[in-house]
Amino acid sequence: MGKWNSVQLKILSQVLGWVAFVSWSISFYPQVVLNFKRKSVVGLNFDFVVLNLTKHSSYLIYNTVLYLSTTVQAQYRQKYGSKEMIPVEANDVAFSTHAVALTAFTLFQIFIYERKNQKFSKISIAIVSIIWFSAAICVIVATRRHSWLWLISVFNTIQVIMTVIKYIPQAYMNFRRKSTDGFSIGNILLDLLGGLTNYGQMAVQSVDQKSWVNFYGNIGKTLLSLVSIFFDIVFIIQHYVLYPPTKELIATGDEAV
């Protein structure tokens, strides 16, 4: 089992990990609060929410199993080295659990608040259906072969794919409307902080171990940070540069969160 070589780096890693957890966890609330205050979800792309729920559900499965299962951990070390540290910590599991709960609640808000003519696209429904059907087949295959590490890697791949595509509907919707009204920028700013500190945590662990297997051994977490940071920057540019909130909205406080 891998051990820390530096106590200072271990503490720094834990601090960065929990900062990422707190930032990412809090990032779900501005959108929930904004929806509640407006009693409307107009401006929030529904495909973004349903794809996000699939992403976080897959990531929860990956994090929970790799963190708790000694069998999967043994397969991981057999593949990457007996001295390698498991690239999932308690804050990862806590974040994923919280993320699924808050995203599901946001989905609930879509059904109870004003949404005008907005609806889920057939494409997103098809993507989610295909994803979970494929995952079910993989579960059957893994059960027969006892390929548990491969199975959770599948769920990790799913969350990576969802991370890449989930932002696109919202970014395109903002572009088409020439507005970010109804989409909380507070969510994005906190998400950016979480992505940067999460990436920093992985870098600290790699420096301590003098090995970068932490990055390619957990490619999902690596891509999660990079892709999230990229789209966060896109949304920030859309909100503050391309489509800044109108004076009327600022006065009413609709974009305060």
Short mmCIF file of N, CA and C in Angstrom, two decimals, residues 75-246:
data_model
loop_
_atom_site.label_atom_id
_atom_site.label_comp_id
_atom_site.label_asym_id
_atom_site.label_seq_id
_atom_site.Cartn_x
_atom_site.Cartn_y
_atom_site.Cartn_z
N GLN A 75 -7.07 -5.31 -7.51
CA GLN A 75 -6.93 -5.35 -8.97
C GLN A 75 -6.25 -4.09 -9.49
N TYR A 76 -6.52 -2.96 -8.84
CA TYR A 76 -5.89 -1.69 -9.23
C TYR A 76 -4.38 -1.76 -9.02
N ARG A 77 -3.97 -2.24 -7.84
CA ARG A 77 -2.54 -2.30 -7.54
C ARG A 77 -1.84 -3.38 -8.37
N GLN A 78 -2.57 -4.41 -8.73
CA GLN A 78 -1.99 -5.44 -9.59
C GLN A 78 -1.69 -4.87 -10.97
N LYS A 79 -2.52 -3.94 -11.39
CA LYS A 79 -2.35 -3.34 -12.72
C LYS A 79 -1.33 -2.21 -12.72
N TYR A 80 -1.36 -1.36 -11.67
CA TYR A 80 -0.53 -0.16 -11.67
C TYR A 80 0.66 -0.21 -10.72
N GLY A 81 0.73 -1.23 -9.87
CA GLY A 81 1.86 -1.34 -8.94
C GLY A 81 1.39 -1.44 -7.51
N SER A 82 2.01 -2.32 -6.74
CA SER A 82 1.57 -2.59 -5.37
C SER A 82 1.79 -1.41 -4.43
N LYS A 83 2.70 -0.51 -4.78
CA LYS A 83 3.00 0.61 -3.90
C LYS A 83 2.18 1.86 -4.23
N GLU A 84 1.38 1.79 -5.28
CA GLU A 84 0.62 2.96 -5.70
C GLU A 84 -0.57 3.22 -4.76
N MET A 85 -0.81 4.50 -4.50
CA MET A 85 -1.94 4.90 -3.67
C MET A 85 -3.22 4.86 -4.48
N ILE A 86 -4.32 4.49 -3.83
CA ILE A 86 -5.61 4.50 -4.49
C ILE A 86 -5.99 5.96 -4.77
N PRO A 87 -6.28 6.31 -6.03
CA PRO A 87 -6.51 7.71 -6.41
C PRO A 87 -7.90 8.25 -6.09
N VAL A 88 -8.54 7.69 -5.09
CA VAL A 88 -9.85 8.18 -4.66
C VAL A 88 -9.81 8.33 -3.14
N GLU A 89 -10.23 9.50 -2.65
CA GLU A 89 -10.23 9.75 -1.22
C GLU A 89 -11.66 9.98 -0.73
N ALA A 90 -11.79 10.12 0.58
CA ALA A 90 -13.12 10.27 1.18
C ALA A 90 -13.88 11.46 0.62
N ASN A 91 -13.16 12.57 0.34
CA ASN A 91 -13.83 13.75 -0.17
C ASN A 91 -14.43 13.51 -1.56
N ASP A 92 -13.83 12.60 -2.34
CA ASP A 92 -14.36 12.27 -3.66
C ASP A 92 -15.71 11.58 -3.54
N VAL A 93 -15.79 10.64 -2.60
CA VAL A 93 -17.05 9.92 -2.38
C VAL A 93 -18.11 10.87 -1.83
N ALA A 94 -17.71 11.72 -0.88
CA ALA A 94 -18.65 12.68 -0.29
C ALA A 94 -19.18 13.63 -1.35
N PHE A 95 -18.28 14.12 -2.21
CA PHE A 95 -18.70 15.04 -3.26
C PHE A 95 -19.70 14.38 -4.22
N SER A 96 -19.38 13.18 -4.65
CA SER A 96 -20.24 12.50 -5.62
C SER A 96 -21.63 12.24 -5.06
N THR A 97 -21.69 11.84 -3.79
CA THR A 97 -22.98 11.58 -3.15
C THR A 97 -23.82 12.86 -3.10
N HIS A 98 -23.19 13.93 -2.68
CA HIS A 98 -23.86 15.23 -2.59
C HIS A 98 -24.28 15.73 -3.97
N ALA A 99 -23.42 15.52 -4.97
CA ALA A 99 -23.69 15.99 -6.32
C ALA A 99 -24.92 15.31 -6.92
N VAL A 100 -25.03 14.01 -6.70
CA VAL A 100 -26.20 13.27 -7.21
C VAL A 100 -27.47 13.80 -6.57
N ALA A 101 -27.44 14.02 -5.26
CA ALA A 101 -28.62 14.49 -4.54
C ALA A 101 -29.05 15.88 -5.02
N LEU A 102 -28.12 16.81 -5.16
CA LEU A 102 -28.45 18.18 -5.56
C LEU A 102 -28.87 18.27 -7.03
N THR A 103 -28.22 17.47 -7.89
CA THR A 103 -28.61 17.48 -9.30
C THR A 103 -30.00 16.89 -9.48
N ALA A 104 -30.29 15.85 -8.70
CA ALA A 104 -31.64 15.26 -8.74
C ALA A 104 -32.68 16.28 -8.26
N PHE A 105 -32.33 17.08 -7.26
CA PHE A 105 -33.26 18.10 -6.77
C PHE A 105 -33.47 19.20 -7.82
N THR A 106 -32.40 19.55 -8.53
CA THR A 106 -32.53 20.54 -9.61
C THR A 106 -33.45 20.00 -10.71
N LEU A 107 -33.33 18.71 -10.99
CA LEU A 107 -34.22 18.08 -11.96
C LEU A 107 -35.67 18.14 -11.47
N PHE A 108 -35.87 17.97 -10.19
CA PHE A 108 -37.20 18.08 -9.60
C PHE A 108 -37.76 19.49 -9.79
N GLN A 109 -36.90 20.50 -9.63
CA GLN A 109 -37.33 21.88 -9.82
C GLN A 109 -37.82 22.13 -11.25
N ILE A 110 -37.21 21.46 -12.20
CA ILE A 110 -37.61 21.62 -13.60
C ILE A 110 -39.08 21.24 -13.79
N PHE A 111 -39.53 20.26 -13.04
CA PHE A 111 -40.90 19.78 -13.20
C PHE A 111 -41.93 20.60 -12.42
N ILE A 112 -41.48 21.39 -11.44
CA ILE A 112 -42.45 22.12 -10.62
C ILE A 112 -42.47 23.63 -10.89
N TYR A 113 -41.42 24.16 -11.55
CA TYR A 113 -41.38 25.59 -11.79
C TYR A 113 -41.69 25.93 -13.26
N GLU A 114 -41.93 27.20 -13.47
CA GLU A 114 -42.22 27.68 -14.83
C GLU A 114 -41.06 27.35 -15.77
N ARG A 115 -41.39 26.84 -16.94
CA ARG A 115 -40.35 26.52 -17.91
C ARG A 115 -40.71 26.95 -19.33
N LYS A 116 -41.88 27.57 -19.48
CA LYS A 116 -42.34 28.05 -20.79
C LYS A 116 -42.31 26.90 -21.80
N ASN A 117 -41.64 27.15 -22.95
CA ASN A 117 -41.64 26.12 -23.99
C ASN A 117 -40.38 25.26 -23.98
N GLN A 118 -39.58 25.38 -22.91
CA GLN A 118 -38.36 24.57 -22.84
C GLN A 118 -38.71 23.12 -22.53
N LYS A 119 -37.92 22.21 -23.07
CA LYS A 119 -38.13 20.79 -22.83
C LYS A 119 -36.84 20.01 -23.05
N PHE A 120 -36.85 18.75 -22.65
CA PHE A 120 -35.70 17.89 -22.89
C PHE A 120 -35.65 17.53 -24.37
N SER A 121 -34.45 17.50 -24.91
CA SER A 121 -34.32 17.13 -26.32
C SER A 121 -34.33 15.62 -26.48
N LYS A 122 -34.76 15.17 -27.63
CA LYS A 122 -34.76 13.73 -27.93
C LYS A 122 -33.34 13.18 -27.94
N ILE A 123 -32.40 14.03 -28.33
CA ILE A 123 -31.00 13.60 -28.39
C ILE A 123 -30.48 13.25 -27.00
N SER A 124 -30.74 14.12 -26.02
CA SER A 124 -30.24 13.86 -24.67
C SER A 124 -30.90 12.63 -24.06
N ILE A 125 -32.20 12.46 -24.32
CA ILE A 125 -32.91 11.28 -23.81
C ILE A 125 -32.33 10.02 -24.43
N ALA A 126 -32.02 10.08 -25.72
CA ALA A 126 -31.44 8.93 -26.40
C ALA A 126 -30.05 8.61 -25.86
N ILE A 127 -29.25 9.66 -25.63
CA ILE A 127 -27.89 9.47 -25.11
C ILE A 127 -27.93 8.79 -23.74
N VAL A 128 -28.76 9.30 -22.86
CA VAL A 128 -28.86 8.75 -21.51
C VAL A 128 -29.36 7.30 -21.54
N SER A 129 -30.33 7.02 -22.40
CA SER A 129 -30.87 5.66 -22.51
C SER A 129 -29.80 4.68 -23.00
N ILE A 130 -29.06 5.09 -24.02
CA ILE A 130 -28.00 4.23 -24.57
C ILE A 130 -26.90 4.00 -23.54
N ILE A 131 -26.55 5.05 -22.82
CA ILE A 131 -25.49 4.96 -21.81
C ILE A 131 -25.83 3.92 -20.73
N TRP A 132 -27.04 4.00 -20.18
CA TRP A 132 -27.40 3.10 -19.09
C TRP A 132 -27.68 1.67 -19.57
N PHE A 133 -28.15 1.54 -20.81
CA PHE A 133 -28.33 0.21 -21.38
C PHE A 133 -26.97 -0.46 -21.59
N SER A 134 -26.01 0.31 -22.08
CA SER A 134 -24.66 -0.21 -22.28
C SER A 134 -24.01 -0.57 -20.95
N ALA A 135 -24.25 0.27 -19.93
CA ALA A 135 -23.68 0.00 -18.61
C ALA A 135 -24.24 -1.30 -18.04
N ALA A 136 -25.51 -1.55 -18.27
CA ALA A 136 -26.13 -2.79 -17.78
C ALA A 136 -25.49 -4.01 -18.43
N ILE A 137 -25.21 -3.92 -19.70
CA ILE A 137 -24.53 -5.03 -20.41
C ILE A 137 -23.14 -5.25 -19.83
N CYS A 138 -22.42 -4.16 -19.55
CA CYS A 138 -21.08 -4.27 -18.98
C CYS A 138 -21.10 -4.92 -17.61
N VAL A 139 -22.14 -4.64 -16.83
CA VAL A 139 -22.27 -5.26 -15.51
C VAL A 139 -22.39 -6.77 -15.65
N ILE A 140 -23.18 -7.23 -16.63
CA ILE A 140 -23.36 -8.66 -16.87
C ILE A 140 -22.04 -9.31 -17.27
N VAL A 141 -21.30 -8.64 -18.17
CA VAL A 141 -20.01 -9.16 -18.65
C VAL A 141 -19.01 -9.23 -17.50
N ALA A 142 -18.92 -8.16 -16.71
CA ALA A 142 -17.96 -8.10 -15.60
C ALA A 142 -18.26 -9.13 -14.53
N THR A 143 -19.55 -9.40 -14.30
CA THR A 143 -19.94 -10.39 -13.29
C THR A 143 -19.45 -11.78 -13.66
N ARG A 144 -19.53 -12.09 -14.92
CA ARG A 144 -19.09 -13.41 -15.39
C ARG A 144 -17.57 -13.55 -15.35
N ARG A 145 -16.86 -12.44 -15.59
CA ARG A 145 -15.39 -12.49 -15.67
C ARG A 145 -14.70 -11.99 -14.40
N HIS A 146 -15.48 -11.49 -13.45
CA HIS A 146 -14.94 -10.88 -12.23
C HIS A 146 -13.98 -9.74 -12.55
N SER A 147 -14.29 -9.02 -13.60
CA SER A 147 -13.45 -7.89 -14.03
C SER A 147 -13.98 -6.60 -13.41
N TRP A 148 -13.82 -6.49 -12.11
CA TRP A 148 -14.43 -5.36 -11.40
C TRP A 148 -13.73 -4.05 -11.68
N LEU A 149 -12.41 -4.08 -11.80
CA LEU A 149 -11.69 -2.85 -12.11
C LEU A 149 -12.08 -2.34 -13.49
N TRP A 150 -12.22 -3.26 -14.42
CA TRP A 150 -12.66 -2.88 -15.78
C TRP A 150 -14.05 -2.28 -15.72
N LEU A 151 -14.92 -2.86 -14.89
CA LEU A 151 -16.30 -2.37 -14.82
C LEU A 151 -16.37 -0.94 -14.29
N ILE A 152 -15.67 -0.65 -13.19
CA ILE A 152 -15.73 0.72 -12.67
C ILE A 152 -15.02 1.69 -13.61
N SER A 153 -14.06 1.16 -14.39
CA SER A 153 -13.42 2.00 -15.41
C SER A 153 -14.42 2.41 -16.48
N VAL A 154 -15.37 1.51 -16.75
CA VAL A 154 -16.44 1.83 -17.69
C VAL A 154 -17.27 3.00 -17.18
N PHE A 155 -17.63 2.93 -15.90
CA PHE A 155 -18.40 4.03 -15.30
C PHE A 155 -17.58 5.31 -15.26
N ASN A 156 -16.28 5.16 -15.06
CA ASN A 156 -15.40 6.33 -15.08
C ASN A 156 -15.38 6.94 -16.48
N THR A 157 -15.36 6.09 -17.50
CA THR A 157 -15.38 6.56 -18.88
C THR A 157 -16.70 7.28 -19.18
N ILE A 158 -17.78 6.74 -18.65
CA ILE A 158 -19.10 7.36 -18.84
C ILE A 158 -19.10 8.78 -18.29
N GLN A 159 -18.56 8.93 -17.06
CA GLN A 159 -18.57 10.26 -16.46
C GLN A 159 -17.67 11.22 -17.22
N VAL A 160 -16.60 10.70 -17.82
CA VAL A 160 -15.73 11.56 -18.63
C VAL A 160 -16.47 12.03 -19.88
N ILE A 161 -17.16 11.10 -20.54
CA ILE A 161 -17.94 11.44 -21.74
C ILE A 161 -19.02 12.47 -21.41
N MET A 162 -19.71 12.23 -20.30
CA MET A 162 -20.76 13.16 -19.88
C MET A 162 -20.19 14.54 -19.55
N THR A 163 -19.00 14.55 -18.93
CA THR A 163 -18.36 15.82 -18.60
C THR A 163 -18.05 16.61 -19.86
N VAL A 164 -17.63 15.91 -20.90
CA VAL A 164 -17.26 16.57 -22.16
C VAL A 164 -18.48 17.15 -22.86
N ILE A 165 -19.60 16.42 -22.85
CA ILE A 165 -20.75 16.85 -23.65
C ILE A 165 -21.82 17.60 -22.86
N LYS A 166 -21.82 17.49 -21.52
CA LYS A 166 -22.94 18.05 -20.75
C LYS A 166 -23.00 19.57 -20.83
N TYR A 167 -21.85 20.23 -20.97
CA TYR A 167 -21.82 21.69 -21.00
C TYR A 167 -22.29 22.26 -22.34
N ILE A 168 -22.18 21.46 -23.38
CA ILE A 168 -22.45 21.96 -24.74
C ILE A 168 -23.87 22.51 -24.89
N PRO A 169 -24.92 21.80 -24.43
CA PRO A 169 -26.28 22.34 -24.59
C PRO A 169 -26.47 23.70 -23.93
N GLN A 170 -25.90 23.89 -22.72
CA GLN A 170 -26.06 25.16 -22.03
C GLN A 170 -25.27 26.27 -22.73
N ALA A 171 -24.05 25.96 -23.16
CA ALA A 171 -23.24 26.96 -23.86
C ALA A 171 -23.91 27.38 -25.17
N TYR A 172 -24.46 26.41 -25.88
CA TYR A 172 -25.14 26.71 -27.14
C TYR A 172 -26.42 27.50 -26.89
N MET A 173 -27.14 27.15 -25.83
CA MET A 173 -28.37 27.87 -25.49
C MET A 173 -28.06 29.33 -25.15
N ASN A 174 -26.99 29.56 -24.39
CA ASN A 174 -26.59 30.93 -24.07
C ASN A 174 -26.26 31.70 -25.35
N PHE A 175 -25.56 31.04 -26.26
CA PHE A 175 -25.19 31.66 -27.53
C PHE A 175 -26.43 31.99 -28.36
N ARG A 176 -27.37 31.06 -28.41
CA ARG A 176 -28.59 31.27 -29.21
C ARG A 176 -29.45 32.38 -28.62
N ARG A 177 -29.56 32.43 -27.30
CA ARG A 177 -30.38 33.45 -26.64
C ARG A 177 -29.64 34.78 -26.50
N LYS A 178 -28.30 34.73 -26.69
CA LYS A 178 -27.44 35.90 -26.46
C LYS A 178 -27.65 36.42 -25.02
N SER A 179 -27.75 35.46 -24.11
CA SER A 179 -28.01 35.79 -22.71
C SER A 179 -27.67 34.59 -21.83
N THR A 180 -27.27 34.91 -20.58
CA THR A 180 -27.06 33.86 -19.58
C THR A 180 -28.10 33.98 -18.47
N ASP A 181 -29.14 34.77 -18.69
CA ASP A 181 -30.20 34.95 -17.70
C ASP A 181 -30.84 33.60 -17.36
N GLY A 182 -30.94 33.30 -16.08
CA GLY A 182 -31.53 32.05 -15.63
C GLY A 182 -30.49 30.98 -15.35
N PHE A 183 -29.25 31.24 -15.76
CA PHE A 183 -28.15 30.30 -15.50
C PHE A 183 -27.19 30.97 -14.54
N SER A 184 -27.00 30.37 -13.37
CA SER A 184 -26.24 31.02 -12.30
C SER A 184 -24.74 31.03 -12.56
N ILE A 185 -24.15 32.23 -12.53
CA ILE A 185 -22.70 32.35 -12.69
C ILE A 185 -21.98 31.93 -11.41
N GLY A 186 -22.69 32.00 -10.25
CA GLY A 186 -22.09 31.56 -9.01
C GLY A 186 -21.71 30.10 -9.07
N ASN A 187 -22.53 29.30 -9.72
CA ASN A 187 -22.24 27.89 -9.94
C ASN A 187 -20.91 27.72 -10.66
N ILE A 188 -20.71 28.53 -11.68
CA ILE A 188 -19.51 28.41 -12.51
C ILE A 188 -18.25 28.85 -11.78
N LEU A 189 -18.32 29.95 -11.04
CA LEU A 189 -17.15 30.45 -10.33
C LEU A 189 -16.68 29.44 -9.27
N LEU A 190 -17.63 28.85 -8.56
CA LEU A 190 -17.27 27.85 -7.54
C LEU A 190 -16.77 26.57 -8.19
N ASP A 191 -17.35 26.23 -9.33
CA ASP A 191 -16.92 25.04 -10.06
C ASP A 191 -15.48 25.21 -10.54
N LEU A 192 -15.13 26.42 -10.97
CA LEU A 192 -13.77 26.70 -11.42
C LEU A 192 -12.78 26.54 -10.27
N LEU A 193 -13.13 27.08 -9.10
CA LEU A 193 -12.27 26.93 -7.93
C LEU A 193 -12.09 25.46 -7.57
N GLY A 194 -13.17 24.69 -7.64
CA GLY A 194 -13.10 23.27 -7.34
C GLY A 194 -12.21 22.53 -8.32
N GLY A 195 -12.31 22.87 -9.60
CA GLY A 195 -11.50 22.22 -10.61
C GLY A 195 -10.01 22.48 -10.43
N LEU A 196 -9.67 23.72 -10.11
CA LEU A 196 -8.26 24.08 -9.92
C LEU A 196 -7.67 23.41 -8.69
N THR A 197 -8.41 23.40 -7.58
CA THR A 197 -7.89 22.77 -6.36
C THR A 197 -7.87 21.24 -6.47
N ASN A 198 -8.80 20.68 -7.21
CA ASN A 198 -8.80 19.23 -7.43
C ASN A 198 -7.57 18.82 -8.22
N TYR A 199 -7.25 19.59 -9.25
CA TYR A 199 -6.07 19.32 -10.06
C TYR A 199 -4.80 19.49 -9.23
N GLY A 200 -4.83 20.49 -8.34
CA GLY A 200 -3.68 20.71 -7.47
C GLY A 200 -3.46 19.56 -6.51
N GLN A 201 -4.56 18.98 -6.01
CA GLN A 201 -4.45 17.84 -5.10
C GLN A 201 -3.77 16.66 -5.78
N MET A 202 -4.15 16.41 -7.02
CA MET A 202 -3.54 15.30 -7.77
C MET A 202 -2.06 15.56 -8.02
N ALA A 203 -1.71 16.81 -8.30
CA ALA A 203 -0.31 17.16 -8.57
C ALA A 203 0.53 16.99 -7.31
N VAL A 204 0.00 17.39 -6.16
CA VAL A 204 0.72 17.24 -4.89
C VAL A 204 0.99 15.78 -4.59
N GLN A 205 -0.01 14.94 -4.80
CA GLN A 205 0.16 13.51 -4.56
C GLN A 205 1.21 12.92 -5.49
N SER A 206 1.22 13.34 -6.74
CA SER A 206 2.18 12.84 -7.70
C SER A 206 3.61 13.27 -7.36
N VAL A 207 3.76 14.51 -6.90
CA VAL A 207 5.09 15.00 -6.50
C VAL A 207 5.62 14.20 -5.32
N ASP A 208 4.75 13.92 -4.36
CA ASP A 208 5.16 13.16 -3.19
C ASP A 208 5.58 11.74 -3.56
N GLN A 209 4.84 11.13 -4.47
CA GLN A 209 5.12 9.74 -4.85
C GLN A 209 6.18 9.62 -5.94
N LYS A 210 6.55 10.78 -6.52
CA LYS A 210 7.51 10.80 -7.63
C LYS A 210 7.04 9.89 -8.76
N SER A 211 5.74 9.94 -8.98
CA SER A 211 5.11 9.13 -10.02
C SER A 211 3.86 9.83 -10.50
N TRP A 212 3.66 9.82 -11.83
CA TRP A 212 2.50 10.49 -12.41
C TRP A 212 1.39 9.49 -12.76
N VAL A 213 1.49 8.28 -12.19
CA VAL A 213 0.45 7.28 -12.43
C VAL A 213 -0.88 7.74 -11.85
N ASN A 214 -0.83 8.65 -10.89
CA ASN A 214 -2.04 9.20 -10.30
C ASN A 214 -2.91 9.89 -11.34
N PHE A 215 -2.25 10.40 -12.40
CA PHE A 215 -2.98 11.08 -13.46
C PHE A 215 -3.54 10.09 -14.48
N TYR A 216 -2.67 9.22 -15.02
CA TYR A 216 -3.17 8.30 -16.04
C TYR A 216 -3.83 7.06 -15.43
N GLY A 217 -3.61 6.81 -14.13
CA GLY A 217 -4.30 5.72 -13.46
C GLY A 217 -5.73 6.12 -13.09
N ASN A 218 -5.98 7.41 -13.08
CA ASN A 218 -7.31 7.94 -12.80
C ASN A 218 -7.59 9.04 -13.82
N ILE A 219 -7.57 8.64 -15.09
CA ILE A 219 -7.70 9.59 -16.19
C ILE A 219 -9.01 10.35 -16.12
N GLY A 220 -10.02 9.71 -15.54
CA GLY A 220 -11.32 10.37 -15.43
C GLY A 220 -11.23 11.63 -14.58
N LYS A 221 -10.55 11.53 -13.45
CA LYS A 221 -10.42 12.68 -12.57
C LYS A 221 -9.58 13.77 -13.22
N THR A 222 -8.57 13.37 -13.98
CA THR A 222 -7.72 14.33 -14.68
C THR A 222 -8.53 15.11 -15.71
N LEU A 223 -9.25 14.39 -16.55
CA LEU A 223 -10.04 15.04 -17.59
C LEU A 223 -11.19 15.83 -16.99
N LEU A 224 -11.71 15.35 -15.87
CA LEU A 224 -12.79 16.07 -15.19
C LEU A 224 -12.35 17.50 -14.89
N SER A 225 -11.15 17.64 -14.35
CA SER A 225 -10.66 18.96 -13.98
C SER A 225 -10.41 19.83 -15.21
N LEU A 226 -9.73 19.27 -16.21
CA LEU A 226 -9.35 20.04 -17.38
C LEU A 226 -10.56 20.50 -18.20
N VAL A 227 -11.49 19.58 -18.44
CA VAL A 227 -12.68 19.92 -19.24
C VAL A 227 -13.56 20.91 -18.49
N SER A 228 -13.72 20.70 -17.19
CA SER A 228 -14.55 21.59 -16.39
C SER A 228 -13.97 23.01 -16.39
N ILE A 229 -12.66 23.11 -16.23
CA ILE A 229 -12.00 24.42 -16.23
C ILE A 229 -12.21 25.12 -17.57
N PHE A 230 -12.08 24.38 -18.66
CA PHE A 230 -12.25 24.97 -20.00
C PHE A 230 -13.65 25.56 -20.17
N PHE A 231 -14.68 24.76 -19.84
CA PHE A 231 -16.04 25.25 -20.03
C PHE A 231 -16.41 26.33 -19.02
N ASP A 232 -15.84 26.26 -17.82
CA ASP A 232 -16.08 27.33 -16.85
C ASP A 232 -15.61 28.67 -17.42
N ILE A 233 -14.46 28.65 -18.06
CA ILE A 233 -13.93 29.86 -18.68
C ILE A 233 -14.84 30.34 -19.80
N VAL A 234 -15.37 29.38 -20.58
CA VAL A 234 -16.31 29.74 -21.66
C VAL A 234 -17.54 30.44 -21.08
N PHE A 235 -18.11 29.88 -20.01
CA PHE A 235 -19.30 30.47 -19.40
C PHE A 235 -19.01 31.84 -18.79
N ILE A 236 -17.83 31.98 -18.20
CA ILE A 236 -17.45 33.27 -17.61
C ILE A 236 -17.35 34.34 -18.69
N ILE A 237 -16.76 33.98 -19.82
CA ILE A 237 -16.67 34.92 -20.94
C ILE A 237 -18.06 35.27 -21.46
N GLN A 238 -18.93 34.25 -21.56
CA GLN A 238 -20.29 34.52 -22.02
C GLN A 238 -21.01 35.47 -21.08
N HIS A 239 -20.86 35.24 -19.77
CA HIS A 239 -21.62 36.02 -18.79
C HIS A 239 -21.10 37.45 -18.64
N TYR A 240 -19.79 37.60 -18.54
CA TYR A 240 -19.22 38.91 -18.23
C TYR A 240 -18.81 39.72 -19.45
N VAL A 241 -18.54 39.04 -20.58
CA VAL A 241 -18.03 39.74 -21.76
C VAL A 241 -19.05 39.79 -22.90
N LEU A 242 -19.52 38.63 -23.31
CA LEU A 242 -20.39 38.56 -24.49
C LEU A 242 -21.83 38.94 -24.19
N TYR A 243 -22.38 38.38 -23.09
CA TYR A 243 -23.80 38.62 -22.79
C TYR A 243 -23.97 39.04 -21.33
N PRO A 244 -23.44 40.19 -20.95
CA PRO A 244 -23.55 40.64 -19.54
C PRO A 244 -25.01 40.83 -19.15
N PRO A 245 -25.35 40.58 -17.87
CA PRO A 245 -26.73 40.74 -17.42
C PRO A 245 -27.21 42.17 -17.58
N THR A 246 -28.49 42.35 -17.90
CA THR A 246 -29.05 43.68 -18.10
C THR A 246 -29.18 44.40 -16.77
#
